[in-house]
Amino acid sequence: MLALGLALNTLGIGLFCWLIFALAVYALPFFVAVTVGMLAFRDGAGVFGALLIGIASGALTLAAGQLTLAVSQSLTLRVAIATVFAVPAAIAGYHVVFALSQIGVPSLAWREAFACIGALCIGGTAWARLTVLARTRPSDSAGVVENTPRPVLTGATHER
């Protein structure tokens, strides 16, 4: 029974970590959805209305960010959008890893170290998943300078 408990605990923590990495891109839209939903509820929209407004604002945030990232040709704008999405993911990753490390790490210094490493990994994952959308389009040359081979000119040219 002890082995089964350890195996299921490891499987559960592994599944939870996979879920955190898979959902890292959605941290900013989730934060926006919760904030706007809470504001709508406070202003009298009701539970159902606040839920709908929150979901719509989160979906709009995600769609606008990904569309702007995919369409933009400015590297500065792409970096800014990826950073705006990666920072909340890193903050969420820090807190998740810090909470999970409390299970088996007694030292506060090691928990902080693990949480910082987790924040970097999860923020980097969000950054990488967002930049996948920013691949160069077929009309772009992908930064490659085309050097077409030119015929070699010799000292003597023959014309006939």
Short mmCIF file of N, CA and C in Angstrom, two decimals:
data_model
loop_
_atom_site.label_atom_id
_atom_site.label_comp_id
_atom_site.label_asym_id
_atom_site.label_seq_id
_atom_site.Cartn_x
_atom_site.Cartn_y
_atom_site.Cartn_z
N MET A 1 0.81 -1.19 0.00
CA MET A 1 0.00 0.00 0.00
C MET A 1 0.86 1.26 0.00
N LEU A 2 1.99 1.20 0.68
CA LEU A 2 2.87 2.36 0.74
C LEU A 2 3.44 2.67 -0.64
N ALA A 3 3.81 1.63 -1.38
CA ALA A 3 4.34 1.84 -2.72
C ALA A 3 3.29 2.43 -3.66
N LEU A 4 2.05 1.96 -3.52
CA LEU A 4 0.97 2.49 -4.34
C LEU A 4 0.72 3.97 -4.01
N GLY A 5 0.76 4.31 -2.73
CA GLY A 5 0.58 5.70 -2.32
C GLY A 5 1.69 6.60 -2.84
N LEU A 6 2.93 6.13 -2.78
CA LEU A 6 4.05 6.91 -3.31
C LEU A 6 3.95 7.07 -4.82
N ALA A 7 3.56 6.00 -5.50
CA ALA A 7 3.44 6.08 -6.96
C ALA A 7 2.32 7.05 -7.37
N LEU A 8 1.18 6.96 -6.70
CA LEU A 8 0.08 7.87 -7.02
C LEU A 8 0.40 9.31 -6.65
N ASN A 9 1.13 9.51 -5.55
CA ASN A 9 1.54 10.86 -5.16
C ASN A 9 2.50 11.44 -6.20
N THR A 10 3.44 10.65 -6.67
CA THR A 10 4.37 11.10 -7.70
C THR A 10 3.63 11.40 -9.00
N LEU A 11 2.71 10.53 -9.36
CA LEU A 11 1.91 10.75 -10.56
C LEU A 11 1.07 12.03 -10.45
N GLY A 12 0.48 12.26 -9.30
CA GLY A 12 -0.33 13.46 -9.09
C GLY A 12 0.50 14.73 -9.15
N ILE A 13 1.66 14.74 -8.52
CA ILE A 13 2.53 15.92 -8.57
C ILE A 13 3.04 16.13 -9.99
N GLY A 14 3.39 15.05 -10.67
CA GLY A 14 3.85 15.18 -12.06
C GLY A 14 2.75 15.71 -12.97
N LEU A 15 1.53 15.24 -12.78
CA LEU A 15 0.40 15.74 -13.56
C LEU A 15 0.14 17.21 -13.27
N PHE A 16 0.24 17.60 -12.01
CA PHE A 16 0.05 18.99 -11.63
C PHE A 16 1.14 19.88 -12.24
N CYS A 17 2.38 19.42 -12.23
CA CYS A 17 3.47 20.19 -12.84
C CYS A 17 3.27 20.31 -14.35
N TRP A 18 2.86 19.23 -15.00
CA TRP A 18 2.59 19.29 -16.44
C TRP A 18 1.48 20.30 -16.73
N LEU A 19 0.45 20.30 -15.89
CA LEU A 19 -0.66 21.23 -16.06
C LEU A 19 -0.19 22.67 -15.91
N ILE A 20 0.67 22.93 -14.96
CA ILE A 20 1.20 24.29 -14.77
C ILE A 20 1.98 24.74 -15.99
N PHE A 21 2.83 23.88 -16.54
CA PHE A 21 3.60 24.23 -17.72
C PHE A 21 2.69 24.39 -18.95
N ALA A 22 1.68 23.56 -19.06
CA ALA A 22 0.78 23.65 -20.22
C ALA A 22 -0.09 24.90 -20.17
N LEU A 23 -0.45 25.34 -18.99
CA LEU A 23 -1.33 26.49 -18.85
C LEU A 23 -0.59 27.79 -18.55
N ALA A 24 0.72 27.80 -18.67
CA ALA A 24 1.50 28.99 -18.32
C ALA A 24 1.14 30.19 -19.20
N VAL A 25 0.82 29.96 -20.45
CA VAL A 25 0.50 31.05 -21.37
C VAL A 25 -0.80 31.75 -20.95
N TYR A 26 -1.66 31.04 -20.29
CA TYR A 26 -2.97 31.57 -19.96
C TYR A 26 -3.02 32.29 -18.62
N ALA A 27 -1.88 32.56 -18.00
CA ALA A 27 -1.87 33.23 -16.69
C ALA A 27 -2.39 34.66 -16.81
N LEU A 28 -1.92 35.43 -17.78
CA LEU A 28 -2.38 36.81 -17.95
C LEU A 28 -3.87 36.86 -18.29
N PRO A 29 -4.36 36.10 -19.28
CA PRO A 29 -5.80 36.14 -19.52
C PRO A 29 -6.64 35.71 -18.31
N PHE A 30 -6.13 34.77 -17.53
CA PHE A 30 -6.85 34.35 -16.33
C PHE A 30 -6.90 35.48 -15.31
N PHE A 31 -5.77 36.15 -15.09
CA PHE A 31 -5.74 37.27 -14.15
C PHE A 31 -6.68 38.39 -14.62
N VAL A 32 -6.67 38.66 -15.91
CA VAL A 32 -7.57 39.70 -16.45
C VAL A 32 -9.02 39.28 -16.27
N ALA A 33 -9.33 38.02 -16.56
CA ALA A 33 -10.70 37.53 -16.44
C ALA A 33 -11.19 37.61 -14.99
N VAL A 34 -10.36 37.21 -14.05
CA VAL A 34 -10.76 37.26 -12.65
C VAL A 34 -10.96 38.70 -12.19
N THR A 35 -10.03 39.58 -12.57
CA THR A 35 -10.13 40.98 -12.15
C THR A 35 -11.37 41.65 -12.74
N VAL A 36 -11.59 41.48 -14.03
CA VAL A 36 -12.75 42.11 -14.67
C VAL A 36 -14.05 41.48 -14.16
N GLY A 37 -14.06 40.19 -13.94
CA GLY A 37 -15.24 39.53 -13.40
C GLY A 37 -15.57 40.02 -12.00
N MET A 38 -14.55 40.19 -11.16
CA MET A 38 -14.79 40.70 -9.81
C MET A 38 -15.28 42.14 -9.84
N LEU A 39 -14.72 42.95 -10.74
CA LEU A 39 -15.19 44.33 -10.87
C LEU A 39 -16.64 44.38 -11.37
N ALA A 40 -16.96 43.51 -12.31
CA ALA A 40 -18.34 43.47 -12.82
C ALA A 40 -19.30 43.01 -11.73
N PHE A 41 -18.90 42.05 -10.93
CA PHE A 41 -19.76 41.59 -9.83
C PHE A 41 -19.95 42.68 -8.79
N ARG A 42 -18.88 43.40 -8.49
CA ARG A 42 -18.96 44.49 -7.52
C ARG A 42 -19.89 45.61 -8.01
N ASP A 43 -19.89 45.82 -9.32
CA ASP A 43 -20.72 46.88 -9.89
C ASP A 43 -22.15 46.44 -10.17
N GLY A 44 -22.53 45.23 -9.78
CA GLY A 44 -23.91 44.82 -9.85
C GLY A 44 -24.29 43.97 -11.05
N ALA A 45 -23.35 43.33 -11.71
CA ALA A 45 -23.67 42.52 -12.88
C ALA A 45 -24.28 41.17 -12.49
N GLY A 46 -24.16 40.78 -11.25
CA GLY A 46 -24.66 39.48 -10.82
C GLY A 46 -23.63 38.39 -11.07
N VAL A 47 -23.90 37.21 -10.56
CA VAL A 47 -22.94 36.11 -10.69
C VAL A 47 -22.81 35.67 -12.14
N PHE A 48 -23.92 35.45 -12.80
CA PHE A 48 -23.89 34.97 -14.19
C PHE A 48 -23.29 36.02 -15.13
N GLY A 49 -23.67 37.26 -14.95
CA GLY A 49 -23.14 38.34 -15.80
C GLY A 49 -21.65 38.55 -15.57
N ALA A 50 -21.22 38.50 -14.31
CA ALA A 50 -19.80 38.66 -14.01
C ALA A 50 -18.99 37.52 -14.59
N LEU A 51 -19.54 36.32 -14.53
CA LEU A 51 -18.86 35.16 -15.12
C LEU A 51 -18.71 35.32 -16.63
N LEU A 52 -19.77 35.72 -17.29
CA LEU A 52 -19.71 35.92 -18.74
C LEU A 52 -18.75 37.04 -19.12
N ILE A 53 -18.81 38.15 -18.41
CA ILE A 53 -17.91 39.28 -18.70
C ILE A 53 -16.46 38.89 -18.44
N GLY A 54 -16.20 38.16 -17.37
CA GLY A 54 -14.85 37.71 -17.07
C GLY A 54 -14.30 36.77 -18.13
N ILE A 55 -15.11 35.80 -18.55
CA ILE A 55 -14.66 34.87 -19.58
C ILE A 55 -14.42 35.59 -20.90
N ALA A 56 -15.31 36.51 -21.25
CA ALA A 56 -15.15 37.25 -22.50
C ALA A 56 -13.89 38.13 -22.46
N SER A 57 -13.62 38.76 -21.34
CA SER A 57 -12.43 39.61 -21.26
C SER A 57 -11.15 38.79 -21.29
N GLY A 58 -11.15 37.63 -20.66
CA GLY A 58 -9.97 36.76 -20.71
C GLY A 58 -9.73 36.23 -22.12
N ALA A 59 -10.79 35.81 -22.79
CA ALA A 59 -10.65 35.32 -24.16
C ALA A 59 -10.20 36.43 -25.10
N LEU A 60 -10.73 37.62 -24.90
CA LEU A 60 -10.32 38.75 -25.73
C LEU A 60 -8.86 39.12 -25.49
N THR A 61 -8.42 39.05 -24.25
CA THR A 61 -7.02 39.32 -23.93
C THR A 61 -6.11 38.32 -24.62
N LEU A 62 -6.45 37.05 -24.53
CA LEU A 62 -5.64 36.01 -25.16
C LEU A 62 -5.63 36.16 -26.68
N ALA A 63 -6.80 36.37 -27.26
CA ALA A 63 -6.89 36.49 -28.72
C ALA A 63 -6.15 37.72 -29.22
N ALA A 64 -6.31 38.84 -28.53
CA ALA A 64 -5.63 40.07 -28.96
C ALA A 64 -4.12 39.94 -28.84
N GLY A 65 -3.67 39.33 -27.76
CA GLY A 65 -2.22 39.14 -27.58
C GLY A 65 -1.62 38.23 -28.63
N GLN A 66 -2.26 37.10 -28.87
CA GLN A 66 -1.73 36.16 -29.85
C GLN A 66 -1.83 36.69 -31.26
N LEU A 67 -2.91 37.38 -31.59
CA LEU A 67 -3.05 37.94 -32.92
C LEU A 67 -2.01 39.04 -33.16
N THR A 68 -1.86 39.92 -32.19
CA THR A 68 -0.86 40.98 -32.34
C THR A 68 0.54 40.41 -32.43
N LEU A 69 0.81 39.38 -31.66
CA LEU A 69 2.13 38.76 -31.70
C LEU A 69 2.38 38.09 -33.04
N ALA A 70 1.36 37.46 -33.60
CA ALA A 70 1.54 36.75 -34.87
C ALA A 70 1.61 37.69 -36.06
N VAL A 71 0.92 38.82 -36.00
CA VAL A 71 0.84 39.72 -37.14
C VAL A 71 1.94 40.78 -37.14
N SER A 72 2.40 41.13 -35.97
CA SER A 72 3.35 42.23 -35.85
C SER A 72 4.68 41.92 -36.53
N GLN A 73 5.22 42.92 -37.18
CA GLN A 73 6.54 42.77 -37.79
C GLN A 73 7.62 43.43 -36.94
N SER A 74 7.23 44.17 -35.92
CA SER A 74 8.17 44.86 -35.06
C SER A 74 8.69 43.90 -33.98
N LEU A 75 9.98 43.74 -33.93
CA LEU A 75 10.58 42.87 -32.93
C LEU A 75 10.35 43.42 -31.53
N THR A 76 10.39 44.73 -31.38
CA THR A 76 10.18 45.36 -30.07
C THR A 76 8.78 45.06 -29.56
N LEU A 77 7.79 45.16 -30.42
CA LEU A 77 6.42 44.87 -30.01
C LEU A 77 6.25 43.40 -29.64
N ARG A 78 6.87 42.51 -30.39
CA ARG A 78 6.80 41.08 -30.08
C ARG A 78 7.41 40.77 -28.72
N VAL A 79 8.57 41.38 -28.46
CA VAL A 79 9.23 41.17 -27.16
C VAL A 79 8.37 41.72 -26.03
N ALA A 80 7.77 42.89 -26.24
CA ALA A 80 6.93 43.48 -25.20
C ALA A 80 5.70 42.61 -24.92
N ILE A 81 5.06 42.11 -25.94
CA ILE A 81 3.87 41.27 -25.74
C ILE A 81 4.25 39.95 -25.07
N ALA A 82 5.33 39.33 -25.51
CA ALA A 82 5.76 38.08 -24.88
C ALA A 82 6.14 38.31 -23.43
N THR A 83 6.73 39.46 -23.12
CA THR A 83 7.08 39.77 -21.73
C THR A 83 5.84 39.98 -20.89
N VAL A 84 4.85 40.67 -21.44
CA VAL A 84 3.61 40.92 -20.71
C VAL A 84 2.91 39.60 -20.39
N PHE A 85 3.00 38.63 -21.27
CA PHE A 85 2.39 37.32 -21.01
C PHE A 85 3.26 36.44 -20.11
N ALA A 86 4.58 36.59 -20.19
CA ALA A 86 5.48 35.70 -19.44
C ALA A 86 5.63 36.12 -17.98
N VAL A 87 5.53 37.40 -17.68
CA VAL A 87 5.72 37.85 -16.30
C VAL A 87 4.64 37.29 -15.35
N PRO A 88 3.34 37.38 -15.68
CA PRO A 88 2.36 36.75 -14.78
C PRO A 88 2.54 35.24 -14.67
N ALA A 89 2.98 34.61 -15.75
CA ALA A 89 3.23 33.17 -15.68
C ALA A 89 4.39 32.87 -14.73
N ALA A 90 5.42 33.71 -14.76
CA ALA A 90 6.55 33.52 -13.85
C ALA A 90 6.12 33.74 -12.40
N ILE A 91 5.29 34.74 -12.16
CA ILE A 91 4.81 34.99 -10.80
C ILE A 91 3.97 33.82 -10.31
N ALA A 92 3.07 33.33 -11.17
CA ALA A 92 2.26 32.16 -10.79
C ALA A 92 3.15 30.94 -10.58
N GLY A 93 4.15 30.76 -11.43
CA GLY A 93 5.07 29.63 -11.27
C GLY A 93 5.85 29.70 -9.98
N TYR A 94 6.26 30.90 -9.60
CA TYR A 94 6.97 31.08 -8.33
C TYR A 94 6.11 30.61 -7.16
N HIS A 95 4.87 31.04 -7.14
CA HIS A 95 4.00 30.68 -6.03
C HIS A 95 3.63 29.20 -6.02
N VAL A 96 3.45 28.62 -7.19
CA VAL A 96 3.12 27.19 -7.25
C VAL A 96 4.30 26.35 -6.78
N VAL A 97 5.49 26.65 -7.26
CA VAL A 97 6.67 25.87 -6.86
C VAL A 97 6.97 26.09 -5.38
N PHE A 98 6.78 27.30 -4.90
CA PHE A 98 7.01 27.56 -3.47
C PHE A 98 6.04 26.75 -2.62
N ALA A 99 4.77 26.69 -3.05
CA ALA A 99 3.79 25.92 -2.29
C ALA A 99 4.07 24.42 -2.36
N LEU A 100 4.46 23.93 -3.54
CA LEU A 100 4.77 22.51 -3.66
C LEU A 100 6.04 22.13 -2.91
N SER A 101 6.99 23.05 -2.85
CA SER A 101 8.24 22.72 -2.16
C SER A 101 8.06 22.66 -0.65
N GLN A 102 6.98 23.21 -0.12
CA GLN A 102 6.72 23.12 1.31
C GLN A 102 6.38 21.70 1.74
N ILE A 103 6.04 20.86 0.77
CA ILE A 103 5.70 19.48 1.10
C ILE A 103 6.93 18.72 1.60
N GLY A 104 8.07 18.91 0.94
CA GLY A 104 9.21 18.08 1.29
C GLY A 104 10.51 18.81 1.59
N VAL A 105 10.53 20.14 1.55
CA VAL A 105 11.76 20.88 1.78
C VAL A 105 11.60 21.72 3.05
N PRO A 106 12.34 21.38 4.11
CA PRO A 106 12.15 22.11 5.37
C PRO A 106 12.83 23.48 5.40
N SER A 107 13.86 23.68 4.63
CA SER A 107 14.63 24.92 4.67
C SER A 107 13.97 26.01 3.83
N LEU A 108 13.80 27.19 4.42
CA LEU A 108 13.19 28.30 3.71
C LEU A 108 14.09 28.78 2.56
N ALA A 109 15.39 28.75 2.76
CA ALA A 109 16.31 29.20 1.71
C ALA A 109 16.21 28.30 0.48
N TRP A 110 16.12 26.98 0.69
CA TRP A 110 16.00 26.07 -0.46
C TRP A 110 14.64 26.21 -1.13
N ARG A 111 13.59 26.45 -0.33
CA ARG A 111 12.27 26.66 -0.94
C ARG A 111 12.28 27.90 -1.83
N GLU A 112 12.93 28.97 -1.35
CA GLU A 112 13.04 30.19 -2.16
C GLU A 112 13.85 29.92 -3.43
N ALA A 113 14.92 29.17 -3.31
CA ALA A 113 15.75 28.86 -4.48
C ALA A 113 14.96 28.04 -5.49
N PHE A 114 14.25 27.03 -5.02
CA PHE A 114 13.43 26.23 -5.93
C PHE A 114 12.32 27.06 -6.56
N ALA A 115 11.73 27.96 -5.79
CA ALA A 115 10.66 28.80 -6.32
C ALA A 115 11.19 29.75 -7.40
N CYS A 116 12.38 30.30 -7.19
CA CYS A 116 12.97 31.18 -8.22
C CYS A 116 13.30 30.41 -9.49
N ILE A 117 13.84 29.23 -9.34
CA ILE A 117 14.13 28.40 -10.52
C ILE A 117 12.83 28.01 -11.23
N GLY A 118 11.81 27.67 -10.46
CA GLY A 118 10.51 27.35 -11.05
C GLY A 118 9.90 28.53 -11.78
N ALA A 119 10.06 29.73 -11.21
CA ALA A 119 9.55 30.93 -11.88
C ALA A 119 10.25 31.16 -13.20
N LEU A 120 11.56 30.97 -13.23
CA LEU A 120 12.30 31.12 -14.49
C LEU A 120 11.86 30.07 -15.52
N CYS A 121 11.70 28.84 -15.08
CA CYS A 121 11.31 27.77 -16.01
C CYS A 121 9.90 27.99 -16.56
N ILE A 122 8.97 28.32 -15.70
CA ILE A 122 7.59 28.48 -16.15
C ILE A 122 7.44 29.76 -16.97
N GLY A 123 8.10 30.83 -16.58
CA GLY A 123 8.08 32.06 -17.39
C GLY A 123 8.73 31.83 -18.74
N GLY A 124 9.83 31.08 -18.76
CA GLY A 124 10.48 30.75 -20.03
C GLY A 124 9.61 29.88 -20.92
N THR A 125 8.86 28.98 -20.31
CA THR A 125 7.94 28.15 -21.07
C THR A 125 6.84 28.99 -21.71
N ALA A 126 6.30 29.92 -20.95
CA ALA A 126 5.28 30.81 -21.51
C ALA A 126 5.86 31.64 -22.65
N TRP A 127 7.08 32.14 -22.45
CA TRP A 127 7.75 32.92 -23.49
C TRP A 127 7.93 32.08 -24.76
N ALA A 128 8.40 30.85 -24.60
CA ALA A 128 8.65 29.98 -25.75
C ALA A 128 7.35 29.62 -26.47
N ARG A 129 6.30 29.34 -25.73
CA ARG A 129 5.04 28.99 -26.37
C ARG A 129 4.43 30.17 -27.13
N LEU A 130 4.66 31.38 -26.63
CA LEU A 130 4.15 32.54 -27.34
C LEU A 130 4.97 32.86 -28.57
N THR A 131 6.26 32.68 -28.51
CA THR A 131 7.08 33.01 -29.66
C THR A 131 6.96 31.99 -30.78
N VAL A 132 6.37 30.84 -30.51
CA VAL A 132 6.09 29.88 -31.57
C VAL A 132 5.13 30.49 -32.58
N LEU A 133 4.20 31.32 -32.08
CA LEU A 133 3.24 31.97 -32.97
C LEU A 133 3.89 33.03 -33.85
N ALA A 134 5.05 33.50 -33.45
CA ALA A 134 5.69 34.61 -34.16
C ALA A 134 6.65 34.12 -35.23
N ARG A 135 6.46 32.94 -35.74
CA ARG A 135 7.31 32.44 -36.81
C ARG A 135 7.19 33.34 -38.03
N THR A 136 8.20 33.34 -38.81
CA THR A 136 8.18 34.20 -39.99
C THR A 136 7.15 33.68 -40.98
N ARG A 137 6.52 34.62 -41.64
CA ARG A 137 5.52 34.29 -42.63
C ARG A 137 6.19 33.96 -43.96
N PRO A 138 5.50 33.30 -44.87
CA PRO A 138 6.12 32.93 -46.15
C PRO A 138 6.61 34.14 -46.95
N SER A 139 6.00 35.31 -46.75
CA SER A 139 6.45 36.48 -47.50
C SER A 139 7.76 37.02 -46.95
N ASP A 140 8.09 36.66 -45.71
CA ASP A 140 9.36 37.10 -45.13
C ASP A 140 10.48 36.21 -45.62
N SER A 141 11.67 36.75 -45.60
CA SER A 141 12.81 35.95 -46.03
C SER A 141 13.47 35.25 -44.86
N ALA A 142 12.89 35.35 -43.69
CA ALA A 142 13.39 34.71 -42.47
C ALA A 142 14.78 35.18 -42.13
N GLY A 143 15.11 36.38 -42.50
CA GLY A 143 16.41 36.94 -42.16
C GLY A 143 17.55 36.40 -43.00
N VAL A 144 17.25 35.61 -44.00
CA VAL A 144 18.28 35.02 -44.84
C VAL A 144 18.50 35.92 -46.05
N VAL A 145 19.74 36.25 -46.28
CA VAL A 145 20.08 37.05 -47.45
C VAL A 145 20.33 36.09 -48.59
N GLU A 146 19.58 36.30 -49.64
CA GLU A 146 19.71 35.40 -50.77
C GLU A 146 20.90 35.83 -51.62
N ASN A 147 21.86 34.96 -51.72
CA ASN A 147 23.02 35.19 -52.58
C ASN A 147 22.93 34.25 -53.76
N THR A 148 22.47 34.78 -54.85
CA THR A 148 22.38 33.93 -56.03
C THR A 148 23.77 33.82 -56.65
N PRO A 149 24.16 32.64 -57.04
CA PRO A 149 25.49 32.49 -57.63
C PRO A 149 25.57 33.21 -58.97
N ARG A 150 26.64 33.91 -59.14
CA ARG A 150 26.86 34.63 -60.40
C ARG A 150 27.93 33.89 -61.19
N PRO A 151 27.83 33.99 -62.49
CA PRO A 151 28.83 33.28 -63.30
C PRO A 151 30.22 33.89 -63.08
N VAL A 152 31.18 33.04 -63.07
CA VAL A 152 32.56 33.48 -62.86
C VAL A 152 33.06 34.09 -64.17
N LEU A 153 33.62 35.28 -64.06
CA LEU A 153 34.18 35.94 -65.24
C LEU A 153 35.65 35.56 -65.36
N THR A 154 35.99 35.10 -66.51
CA THR A 154 37.39 34.77 -66.75
C THR A 154 38.05 35.91 -67.48
N GLY A 155 39.34 35.85 -67.59
CA GLY A 155 40.10 36.92 -68.26
C GLY A 155 39.75 37.04 -69.71
N ALA A 156 39.47 35.97 -70.38
CA ALA A 156 39.16 36.02 -71.80
C ALA A 156 37.72 35.56 -72.01
N THR A 157 36.95 36.34 -72.67
CA THR A 157 35.58 35.94 -72.98
C THR A 157 35.50 35.63 -74.46
N HIS A 158 34.80 34.60 -74.77
CA HIS A 158 34.66 34.18 -76.16
C HIS A 158 33.24 34.47 -76.62
N GLU A 159 33.14 35.18 -77.72
CA GLU A 159 31.83 35.42 -78.30
C GLU A 159 31.79 34.83 -79.68
N ARG A 160 30.75 34.18 -80.02
CA ARG A 160 30.61 33.58 -81.35
C ARG A 160 29.33 33.94 -81.94
#
